[in-house]
CSV table of C-alpha atoms and ligand atoms in Angstrom, one decimal:
chain,number,residue,atom,x,y,z
A,1,MET,CA,1.8,-49.4,35.1
A,2,ASN,CA,3.3,-49.0,31.6
A,3,SER,CA,6.5,-47.1,31.2
A,4,SER,CA,6.4,-46.7,27.4
A,5,ARG,CA,5.0,-43.6,25.7
A,6,ILE,CA,2.6,-43.3,22.8
A,7,LEU,CA,2.3,-40.2,20.7
A,8,ILE,CA,-0.8,-40.0,18.5
A,9,ARG,CA,-0.3,-37.3,15.8
A,10,ASN,CA,-2.5,-35.5,13.3
A,11,VAL,CA,-5.7,-36.5,15.0
A,12,LYS,CA,-8.6,-35.1,13.0
A,13,GLY,CA,-10.6,-34.5,16.2
A,14,LEU,CA,-9.8,-35.3,19.8
A,15,VAL,CA,-13.3,-35.9,21.2
A,16,GLY,CA,-14.4,-35.1,24.8
A,17,VAL,CA,-11.4,-33.1,25.9
A,18,GLU,CA,-11.4,-31.4,29.3
A,19,MET,CA,-8.9,-28.7,30.0
A,20,PRO,CA,-6.8,-28.9,33.2
A,21,GLY,CA,-8.8,-27.9,36.3
A,22,LYS,CA,-12.1,-28.2,34.4
A,23,ASN,CA,-12.8,-31.9,35.0
A,24,ARG,CA,-16.5,-32.5,35.6
A,25,GLU,CA,-17.8,-35.6,37.3
A,26,LYS,CA,-20.9,-35.7,35.1
A,27,VAL,CA,-22.8,-33.5,32.6
A,28,SER,CA,-26.5,-32.6,32.9
A,29,GLY,CA,-29.3,-30.9,30.9
A,30,LYS,CA,-28.2,-28.4,28.3
A,31,GLU,CA,-24.5,-29.0,29.1
A,32,MET,CA,-24.8,-32.4,27.5
A,33,ARG,CA,-24.8,-30.7,24.1
A,34,ASP,CA,-21.5,-29.1,24.5
A,35,LEU,CA,-18.9,-31.6,23.6
A,36,ASP,CA,-15.4,-30.2,23.3
A,37,VAL,CA,-13.5,-31.4,20.3
A,38,LEU,CA,-9.9,-30.3,19.5
A,39,GLU,CA,-9.2,-30.4,15.8
A,40,GLN,CA,-5.8,-31.2,14.2
A,41,ALA,CA,-4.5,-32.4,17.5
A,42,PHE,CA,-1.9,-34.6,19.2
A,43,LEU,CA,-2.3,-36.9,22.3
A,44,LEU,CA,0.6,-38.1,24.4
A,45,ILE,CA,0.3,-41.1,26.6
A,46,ALA,CA,2.9,-42.0,29.3
A,47,ASP,CA,2.9,-44.4,32.3
A,48,GLY,CA,-0.6,-45.6,31.4
A,49,GLU,CA,-2.1,-42.1,31.6
A,50,ILE,CA,-3.0,-39.2,29.4
A,51,ALA,CA,0.1,-37.0,29.8
A,52,ASP,CA,-0.5,-34.2,27.3
A,53,PHE,CA,-2.7,-33.1,24.4
A,54,GLY,CA,-3.0,-30.0,22.2
A,55,SER,CA,-3.1,-28.6,18.8
A,56,MET,CA,-0.6,-30.1,16.2
A,57,ASP,CA,0.8,-26.6,15.8
A,58,ASP,CA,2.0,-26.8,19.4
A,59,CYS,CA,3.3,-30.4,19.2
A,60,LEU,CA,7.0,-30.2,20.2
A,61,PHE,CA,7.6,-34.0,20.0
A,62,ASN,CA,9.6,-35.0,17.0
A,63,PRO,CA,8.5,-38.4,15.8
A,64,ASP,CA,12.0,-39.2,14.4
A,65,THR,CA,13.8,-38.7,17.7
A,66,GLY,CA,11.1,-40.2,19.9
A,67,GLY,CA,13.4,-42.9,21.4
A,68,ASP,CA,11.2,-45.6,22.9
A,69,MET,CA,8.1,-43.5,21.9
A,70,GLN,CA,5.6,-45.4,19.7
A,71,VAL,CA,4.2,-42.9,17.2
A,72,ILE,CA,0.7,-43.4,15.6
A,73,ASP,CA,-0.4,-41.2,12.7
A,74,ALA,CA,-4.2,-40.6,13.0
A,75,ALA,CA,-4.7,-38.5,9.9
A,76,GLY,CA,-8.4,-38.5,9.0
A,77,LYS,CA,-9.3,-40.3,12.2
A,78,TYR,CA,-10.9,-39.3,15.5
A,79,VAL,CA,-9.7,-40.2,19.0
A,80,PHE,CA,-12.4,-40.9,21.6
A,81,PRO,CA,-12.4,-41.7,25.3
A,82,CYS,CA,-13.4,-45.4,25.5
A,83,TRP,CA,-17.0,-46.2,26.3
A,84,CYS,CA,-17.7,-46.9,29.9
A,85,ASP,CA,-20.4,-49.5,30.1
A,86,SER,CA,-21.9,-49.0,33.6
A,87,HIS,CA,-24.5,-51.8,33.6
A,88,THR,CA,-23.8,-55.4,32.4
A,89,HIS,CA,-24.5,-59.0,33.5
A,90,LEU,CA,-21.8,-60.4,31.2
A,91,VAL,CA,-20.7,-63.3,33.5
A,92,TYR,CA,-23.3,-65.9,32.5
A,93,ALA,CA,-23.3,-69.5,31.2
A,94,GLY,CA,-24.4,-70.4,27.7
A,95,SER,CA,-27.2,-68.5,26.0
A,96,ARG,CA,-31.1,-68.3,25.9
A,97,GLU,CA,-32.0,-68.2,22.2
A,98,LYS,CA,-34.8,-70.8,22.8
A,99,GLU,CA,-36.6,-68.1,24.9
A,100,PHE,CA,-35.8,-65.6,22.1
A,101,VAL,CA,-37.9,-67.8,19.8
A,102,ASP,CA,-40.6,-68.1,22.5
A,103,LYS,CA,-40.8,-64.3,22.5
A,104,ILE,CA,-41.3,-64.3,18.8
A,105,TYR,CA,-44.2,-66.7,19.3
A,106,GLY,CA,-45.7,-64.1,21.7
A,107,LEU,CA,-44.6,-64.9,25.2
A,108,SER,CA,-43.5,-61.9,27.3
A,109,TYR,CA,-40.3,-61.6,29.4
A,110,GLU,CA,-42.4,-61.9,32.6
A,111,GLU,CA,-44.4,-64.9,31.3
A,112,ILE,CA,-41.2,-66.8,30.5
A,113,PHE,CA,-39.9,-66.0,34.0
A,114,GLN,CA,-43.2,-67.1,35.6
A,115,ARG,CA,-42.7,-70.5,33.9
A,116,GLY,CA,-39.3,-70.9,35.5
A,117,GLY,CA,-37.3,-69.7,32.6
A,118,GLY,CA,-35.5,-66.4,32.1
A,119,ILE,CA,-33.1,-65.5,34.9
A,120,LEU,CA,-33.9,-68.8,36.6
A,121,ASN,CA,-32.8,-70.7,33.5
A,122,SER,CA,-29.5,-68.8,33.5
A,123,ALA,CA,-29.2,-69.6,37.2
A,124,ARG,CA,-29.5,-73.4,36.5
A,125,LEU,CA,-26.9,-73.2,33.7
A,126,LEU,CA,-24.5,-71.2,35.9
A,127,HIS,CA,-24.8,-73.7,38.7
A,128,ASP,CA,-23.7,-76.5,36.4
A,129,THR,CA,-20.8,-74.5,34.9
A,130,SER,CA,-17.3,-74.4,36.4
A,131,GLU,CA,-15.6,-71.2,37.4
A,132,ASP,CA,-12.9,-71.7,34.7
A,133,GLU,CA,-15.5,-72.2,32.1
A,134,LEU,CA,-17.4,-69.1,33.2
A,135,CYS,CA,-14.2,-67.1,33.1
A,136,GLN,CA,-13.5,-68.3,29.6
A,137,GLN,CA,-16.9,-67.4,28.3
A,138,ALA,CA,-16.8,-64.0,30.0
A,139,GLN,CA,-13.3,-63.4,28.7
A,140,ALA,CA,-14.5,-63.9,25.1
A,141,ARG,CA,-17.2,-61.3,25.7
A,142,LEU,CA,-14.7,-58.9,27.2
A,143,ASP,CA,-12.5,-59.3,24.1
A,144,GLU,CA,-15.5,-58.5,21.9
A,145,ILE,CA,-16.5,-55.4,23.8
A,146,ILE,CA,-12.9,-54.1,23.7
A,147,SER,CA,-13.1,-54.4,19.9
A,148,PHE,CA,-16.1,-52.1,19.9
A,149,GLY,CA,-14.2,-49.5,22.0
A,150,THR,CA,-15.3,-50.3,25.6
A,151,GLY,CA,-12.6,-49.5,28.2
A,152,ALA,CA,-14.5,-49.9,31.5
A,153,VAL,CA,-17.3,-52.2,32.4
A,154,GLU,CA,-19.5,-52.9,35.5
A,155,ILE,CA,-20.4,-56.6,35.9
A,156,LYS,CA,-23.2,-57.9,38.2
A,157,SER,CA,-23.7,-61.1,39.9
A,158,GLY,CA,-27.4,-62.3,40.1
A,159,TYR,CA,-27.4,-65.6,38.3
A,160,GLY,CA,-26.4,-67.5,41.5
A,161,LEU,CA,-29.5,-66.9,43.6
A,162,ASN,CA,-27.9,-68.9,46.4
A,163,THR,CA,-25.0,-67.9,48.6
A,164,ALA,CA,-22.4,-70.3,47.0
A,165,ASP,CA,-23.3,-69.5,43.4
A,166,GLU,CA,-23.4,-65.7,44.1
A,167,LEU,CA,-19.9,-65.9,45.6
A,168,LYS,CA,-18.8,-68.1,42.6
A,169,MET,CA,-19.9,-65.3,40.2
A,170,LEU,CA,-18.2,-62.6,42.2
A,171,ARG,CA,-15.0,-64.7,42.3
A,172,VAL,CA,-15.1,-64.9,38.5
A,173,ILE,CA,-15.6,-61.1,38.3
A,174,GLN,CA,-12.6,-60.8,40.6
A,175,ARG,CA,-10.5,-63.0,38.3
A,176,LEU,CA,-11.5,-60.9,35.3
A,177,LYS,CA,-10.5,-57.7,37.2
A,178,GLU,CA,-7.1,-59.2,37.8
A,179,THR,CA,-6.5,-60.4,34.3
A,180,SER,CA,-8.3,-58.0,32.0
A,181,PRO,CA,-6.9,-54.7,30.7
A,182,LEU,CA,-10.4,-53.3,31.1
A,183,THR,CA,-11.3,-51.3,34.2
A,184,ILE,CA,-13.9,-53.5,36.0
A,185,ARG,CA,-16.3,-52.8,38.8
A,186,ALA,CA,-18.3,-55.6,40.5
A,187,THR,CA,-21.9,-55.4,41.7
A,188,PHE,CA,-23.7,-57.8,44.0
A,189,LEU,CA,-27.2,-58.5,42.7
A,190,GLY,CA,-28.4,-61.3,44.9
A,191,ALA,CA,-31.9,-59.8,44.7
A,192,HIS,CA,-32.2,-60.3,40.9
A,193,ALA,CA,-35.0,-62.8,41.1
A,194,VAL,CA,-36.7,-65.1,43.7
A,195,PRO,CA,-35.4,-68.6,43.1
A,196,LEU,CA,-38.1,-71.3,42.6
A,197,GLU,CA,-37.5,-73.0,45.9
A,198,TYR,CA,-38.4,-69.6,47.6
A,199,ARG,CA,-41.6,-69.0,45.6
A,200,GLY,CA,-44.3,-67.8,47.9
A,201,ARG,CA,-41.6,-67.0,50.5
A,202,GLN,CA,-40.1,-63.9,49.0
A,203,THR,CA,-39.4,-62.3,52.4
A,204,GLU,CA,-37.4,-65.3,53.4
A,205,TYR,CA,-35.2,-65.0,50.3
A,206,VAL,CA,-34.7,-61.3,51.1
A,207,ASP,CA,-33.7,-62.4,54.7
A,208,LEU,CA,-31.1,-64.8,53.1
A,209,VAL,CA,-29.7,-62.0,50.9
A,210,ILE,CA,-29.4,-59.7,54.0
A,211,ASN,CA,-28.3,-62.1,56.7
A,212,GLU,CA,-26.1,-64.5,54.8
A,213,MET,CA,-25.0,-63.2,51.4
A,214,LEU,CA,-24.4,-59.5,52.1
A,215,PRO,CA,-22.1,-60.1,55.1
A,216,MET,CA,-20.0,-62.7,53.1
A,217,VAL,CA,-19.8,-60.5,50.0
A,218,SER,CA,-18.8,-57.3,51.8
A,219,GLY,CA,-16.6,-59.1,54.4
A,220,GLU,CA,-14.5,-60.5,51.6
A,221,GLY,CA,-14.5,-57.2,49.6
A,222,MET,CA,-16.0,-58.9,46.6
A,223,ALA,CA,-18.3,-56.2,45.4
A,224,ASP,CA,-18.0,-52.5,44.8
A,225,PHE,CA,-21.8,-51.9,44.6
A,226,VAL,CA,-25.1,-53.5,45.5
A,227,ASP,CA,-28.2,-53.8,43.2
A,228,VAL,CA,-31.8,-54.9,43.5
A,229,PHE,CA,-34.3,-55.6,40.7
A,230,CYS,CA,-37.0,-53.4,42.1
A,231,ASP,CA,-39.9,-53.9,39.8
A,232,LYS,CA,-43.4,-55.4,39.3
A,233,GLY,CA,-43.1,-59.2,39.5
A,234,PHE,CA,-39.7,-59.0,41.1
A,235,PHE,CA,-38.7,-57.2,44.4
A,236,THR,CA,-40.9,-54.7,46.1
A,237,VAL,CA,-40.0,-51.2,47.4
A,238,GLU,CA,-40.1,-52.7,50.9
A,239,ASP,CA,-37.7,-55.5,50.0
A,240,THR,CA,-35.4,-53.1,48.3
A,241,GLU,CA,-35.3,-50.7,51.3
A,242,ARG,CA,-34.5,-53.5,53.6
A,243,ILE,CA,-31.6,-54.7,51.4
A,244,LEU,CA,-30.2,-51.2,50.8
A,245,THR,CA,-30.4,-50.3,54.5
A,246,ALA,CA,-28.4,-53.5,55.3
A,247,ALA,CA,-26.0,-52.9,52.4
A,248,SER,CA,-25.3,-49.4,53.6
A,249,ARG,CA,-24.1,-50.8,57.0
A,250,CYS,CA,-21.7,-52.9,55.0
A,251,GLY,CA,-20.5,-49.8,53.1
A,252,LEU,CA,-22.0,-50.8,49.7
A,253,VAL,CA,-23.4,-48.1,47.5
A,254,PRO,CA,-26.5,-49.0,45.5
A,255,LYS,CA,-27.2,-49.1,41.8
A,256,ILE,CA,-30.8,-50.0,41.2
A,257,HIS,CA,-32.8,-51.8,38.5
A,258,ALA,CA,-35.9,-49.6,38.4
A,259,ASN,CA,-39.1,-48.9,36.5
A,260,GLU,CA,-38.5,-51.3,33.6
A,261,MET,CA,-41.9,-53.1,34.0
A,262,ASP,CA,-44.0,-50.4,35.7
A,263,TYR,CA,-44.0,-47.3,37.8
A,264,SER,CA,-42.5,-49.4,40.5
A,265,GLY,CA,-41.3,-46.8,43.0
A,266,GLY,CA,-37.8,-47.9,42.3
A,267,ILE,CA,-36.6,-44.5,41.2
A,268,GLN,CA,-37.8,-42.9,44.4
A,269,VAL,CA,-36.1,-45.6,46.5
A,270,ALA,CA,-32.8,-45.0,44.5
A,271,VAL,CA,-33.1,-41.3,45.4
A,272,LYS,CA,-33.9,-41.9,49.0
A,273,HIS,CA,-30.9,-44.3,49.4
A,274,LYS,CA,-28.5,-42.1,47.4
A,275,ALA,CA,-27.9,-44.7,44.8
A,276,LEU,CA,-25.1,-44.0,42.3
A,277,SER,CA,-27.6,-44.8,39.5
A,278,ALA,CA,-31.1,-45.9,38.7
A,279,ASP,CA,-31.2,-48.1,35.6
A,280,HIS,CA,-33.8,-49.0,32.8
A,281,LEU,CA,-36.4,-46.2,33.5
A,282,GLU,CA,-38.9,-47.1,30.8
A,283,TYR,CA,-41.7,-46.0,33.2
A,284,THR,CA,-40.5,-42.5,34.1
A,285,GLY,CA,-43.2,-39.9,34.5
A,286,ASP,CA,-43.2,-36.3,35.9
A,287,ALA,CA,-43.1,-37.5,39.5
A,288,GLU,CA,-40.0,-39.6,38.8
A,289,ILE,CA,-38.3,-36.7,37.0
A,290,GLN,CA,-39.0,-34.5,39.9
A,291,ALA,CA,-37.6,-37.0,42.3
A,292,LEU,CA,-34.4,-37.3,40.3
A,293,LEU,CA,-33.9,-33.6,39.9
A,294,GLY,CA,-31.4,-32.3,42.5
A,295,SER,CA,-30.4,-35.8,43.5
A,296,SER,CA,-27.0,-37.4,42.9
A,297,VAL,CA,-28.5,-40.4,41.2
A,298,MET,CA,-27.4,-41.0,37.5
A,299,PRO,CA,-30.5,-41.8,35.5
A,300,THR,CA,-29.3,-44.7,33.3
A,301,ILE,CA,-31.2,-45.9,30.2
A,302,LEU,CA,-30.5,-49.3,28.7
A,303,PRO,CA,-31.5,-49.1,25.0
A,304,GLY,CA,-30.5,-52.7,24.2
A,305,ALA,CA,-33.1,-54.2,26.6
A,306,ALA,CA,-35.8,-51.8,25.3
A,307,PHE,CA,-35.0,-52.7,21.7
A,308,PHE,CA,-34.7,-56.5,22.4
A,309,LEU,CA,-37.9,-56.8,24.5
A,310,GLY,CA,-39.9,-54.2,22.6
A,311,LEU,CA,-40.4,-52.0,25.7
A,312,PRO,CA,-41.5,-48.4,25.6
A,313,TRP,CA,-38.5,-46.0,25.0
A,314,ALA,CA,-37.6,-44.2,28.2
A,315,PRO,CA,-38.3,-40.4,27.9
A,316,ALA,CA,-34.6,-39.5,27.6
A,317,ARG,CA,-35.2,-36.3,25.7
A,318,LYS,CA,-37.7,-35.0,28.3
A,319,MET,CA,-35.3,-35.9,31.1
A,320,ILE,CA,-32.4,-34.0,29.6
A,321,ASP,CA,-34.7,-31.0,28.7
A,322,ALA,CA,-35.8,-31.0,32.4
A,323,GLY,CA,-32.1,-30.6,33.4
A,324,LEU,CA,-31.2,-34.1,34.3
A,325,PRO,CA,-28.0,-36.0,33.3
A,326,VAL,CA,-28.6,-39.2,31.3
A,327,ALA,CA,-26.3,-42.2,30.9
A,328,MET,CA,-26.8,-45.1,28.5
A,329,ALA,CA,-25.3,-48.6,29.0
A,330,SER,CA,-25.6,-51.9,27.3
A,331,ASP,CA,-27.2,-54.2,30.0
A,332,TYR,CA,-25.2,-57.0,28.2
A,333,ASN,CA,-27.0,-60.2,29.4
A,334,PRO,CA,-28.5,-63.4,27.9
A,335,GLY,CA,-32.1,-62.6,28.4
A,336,SER,CA,-32.9,-59.0,27.6
A,337,SER,CA,-29.9,-57.6,25.8
A,338,PRO,CA,-27.5,-60.2,24.4
A,339,SER,CA,-25.1,-57.6,23.1
A,340,GLY,CA,-22.4,-55.4,24.7
A,341,ASN,CA,-21.9,-53.3,21.6
A,342,MET,CA,-21.8,-49.7,22.9
A,343,GLN,CA,-21.7,-48.4,19.3
A,344,PHE,CA,-25.2,-49.7,18.9
A,345,ILE,CA,-26.2,-48.0,22.1
A,346,LEU,CA,-24.8,-44.7,20.8
A,347,SER,CA,-26.7,-45.0,17.5
A,348,THR,CA,-29.9,-46.0,19.3
A,349,ALA,CA,-29.5,-43.0,21.7
A,350,CYS,CA,-29.8,-40.8,18.6
A,351,ILE,CA,-32.2,-42.7,16.4
A,352,ARG,CA,-34.8,-43.8,19.0
A,353,TYR,CA,-34.2,-41.5,22.0
A,354,LYS,CA,-33.5,-38.3,19.9
A,355,LEU,CA,-30.3,-37.4,21.6
A,356,LEU,CA,-27.9,-35.3,19.6
A,357,PRO,CA,-24.6,-37.1,18.8
A,358,SER,CA,-22.8,-34.9,21.4
A,359,GLU,CA,-25.4,-35.8,24.1
A,360,ALA,CA,-25.2,-39.5,23.2
A,361,ILE,CA,-21.4,-39.4,23.5
A,362,HIS,CA,-21.6,-37.8,27.0
A,363,ALA,CA,-24.2,-40.4,27.9
A,364,THR,CA,-21.9,-43.3,27.0
A,365,THR,CA,-18.6,-41.9,28.3
A,366,LEU,CA,-18.5,-39.4,31.2
A,367,ASN,CA,-22.0,-40.1,32.6
A,368,THR,CA,-21.6,-43.8,32.5
A,369,ALA,CA,-18.1,-43.3,34.2
A,370,TYR,CA,-20.0,-41.4,37.0
A,371,ALA,CA,-22.5,-44.3,37.2
A,372,MET,CA,-19.6,-46.7,38.0
A,373,GLY,CA,-17.9,-44.3,40.4
A,374,ILE,CA,-14.8,-43.7,38.1
A,375,SER,CA,-15.4,-40.3,36.4
A,376,HIS,CA,-12.4,-38.8,38.1
A,377,THR,CA,-10.2,-41.2,36.1
A,378,HIS,CA,-12.3,-42.3,33.1
A,379,GLY,CA,-14.9,-41.0,30.6
A,380,SER,CA,-13.1,-38.0,29.0
A,381,ILE,CA,-9.7,-37.0,27.6
A,382,ALA,CA,-8.1,-35.1,30.4
A,383,ILE,CA,-4.5,-34.9,31.7
A,384,GLY,CA,-3.9,-37.5,34.4
A,385,LYS,CA,-6.8,-39.7,33.5
A,386,ARG,CA,-6.2,-43.3,32.6
A,387,ALA,CA,-5.3,-43.7,29.0
A,388,ASN,CA,-8.3,-45.6,27.8
A,389,ILE,CA,-8.9,-44.3,24.3
A,390,PHE,CA,-9.8,-45.6,20.9
A,391,ILE,CA,-8.8,-44.4,17.4
A,392,THR,CA,-11.6,-44.6,14.8
A,393,LYS,CA,-11.3,-45.6,11.2
A,394,PRO,CA,-11.2,-42.6,8.9
A,395,MET,CA,-14.5,-40.7,9.3
A,396,PRO,CA,-16.0,-37.6,7.7
A,397,SER,CA,-17.4,-36.2,10.9
A,398,ILE,CA,-18.3,-37.1,14.5
A,399,GLU,CA,-22.0,-37.3,13.6
A,400,PHE,CA,-21.0,-40.1,11.1
A,401,PHE,CA,-20.4,-42.4,14.1
A,402,PRO,CA,-23.9,-42.8,15.4
A,403,TYR,CA,-25.4,-42.3,11.9
A,404,SER,CA,-23.6,-45.2,10.3
A,405,PHE,CA,-25.0,-47.9,12.6
A,406,GLY,CA,-24.1,-51.5,12.5
A,407,THR,CA,-20.5,-51.4,11.4
A,408,ASN,CA,-17.5,-51.3,13.7
A,409,LYS,CA,-15.9,-47.8,13.5
A,410,VAL,CA,-13.1,-48.6,16.0
A,411,GLU,CA,-9.7,-49.3,14.5
A,412,THR,CA,-7.2,-49.1,17.5
A,413,VAL,CA,-7.9,-49.5,21.2
A,414,VAL,CA,-5.5,-48.3,23.9
A,415,LEU,CA,-6.2,-49.4,27.5
A,416,GLY,CA,-4.0,-48.3,30.4
A,417,GLY,CA,-1.5,-46.9,27.9
A,418,ARG,CA,-1.1,-50.2,26.0
A,419,VAL,CA,-2.3,-50.8,22.5
A,420,VAL,CA,-4.6,-53.9,23.0
A,421,ARG,CA,-6.1,-54.0,19.6
B,1,NIG,O1,-31.3,-55.8,33.3
B,1,NIG,N1,-34.0,-56.6,34.4
B,1,NIG,C1,-33.4,-57.5,35.0
B,1,NIG,N2,-32.3,-58.1,34.7
B,1,NIG,C2,-31.7,-58.1,33.5
B,1,NIG,C3,-32.1,-59.3,32.6
B,1,NIG,C4,-31.5,-60.5,33.1
B,1,NIG,C5,-31.9,-61.7,32.3
B,1,NIG,O2,-33.0,-61.8,31.7
B,1,NIG,O3,-31.1,-62.6,32.3
B,1,NIG,C6,-31.9,-56.8,32.8
B,1,NIG,O4,-32.6,-56.6,31.8
B,2,FE,FE1,-29.7,-55.3,34.1
């Protein structure tokens, strides 16, 4: 809780505002185009929350008699709700640039994994790294994503691949939750890959996830969600169903890695088990779109991984035109998307996936907030929501933001009512 107040005046445009009583949990289809922007506006923050906003003509607060009120003049600048990054693996040890070069020589992501690299390489590194060191490395990544305007982030385990190391990762995420100004949600991803010692005995590894890891993770309240990498070469639909059924008994809601490598059936499993989101989605055809329509699953595309691995672009335009909501997150991880820059995701949404800037902003704010179960408090500018906002550098228009890719357009970041950058 923060008792001081911040008044941001003369805002060129307050982006993603929602009027009292109109708060939506997500935006779908055509609705994604309509982004409400209040021009020449003010925003008042009190006790860590958005307390008021409106037109400057109606701003009754006098900056000279504000008392303890911090006043920021945002002439020529926009105020956005912070990005919500609903899919990351940002607790990891070291980096994997050697495999990056292997890929340039022509090896595929799956081939590297089959040789014992990839996720298994990160698992070995993580095993040899202390919790303190993992925390420090992750903290530096959190500081960096804040500087790009992220205000909430989901972080997965999944580089442990044995009970002790999965719990170690989740403890690190727990520590970050306690110390970071970011809103953080933790996801248990024990079924990220089959460790080498279980090769040829995949079902036994799934048994371990279900019988040993899940009870400990949920018993100690260490995860908000459960995830499975349901894809060709990783976990089958059957494995996924077994894990999700067990997880639901522990009260864990699923978020699924699906259809990145093939039409894996992962999307249909996500729908059947009422997952909060199905993520990646490069292999999404008409059957998958039909399955998603009318479900509560947030289709979440991860442009960083598609860009980095040279995957086909998921059919985002077709999905939105069919009436679906779409979210876009960074997938920040050492193997397929070593960047947590949501400004790059915003630009790629427009450049490669042909989303309009307004759709791309919804995809990276309110819809990703939904995909991490926090859209009642995050993802838009609405009275009572947590004051996670950023002020841009001076900009000619909102469209300039995704258009001018590659530079940091964020100047000031407020998280929980505190200026953190
Ligand atoms: O979301 N697809 C599976 N898992 C991660 C990659 C993890 C890694 O390569 O370290 C992803 O892309
Ligand atoms: Fe991922």
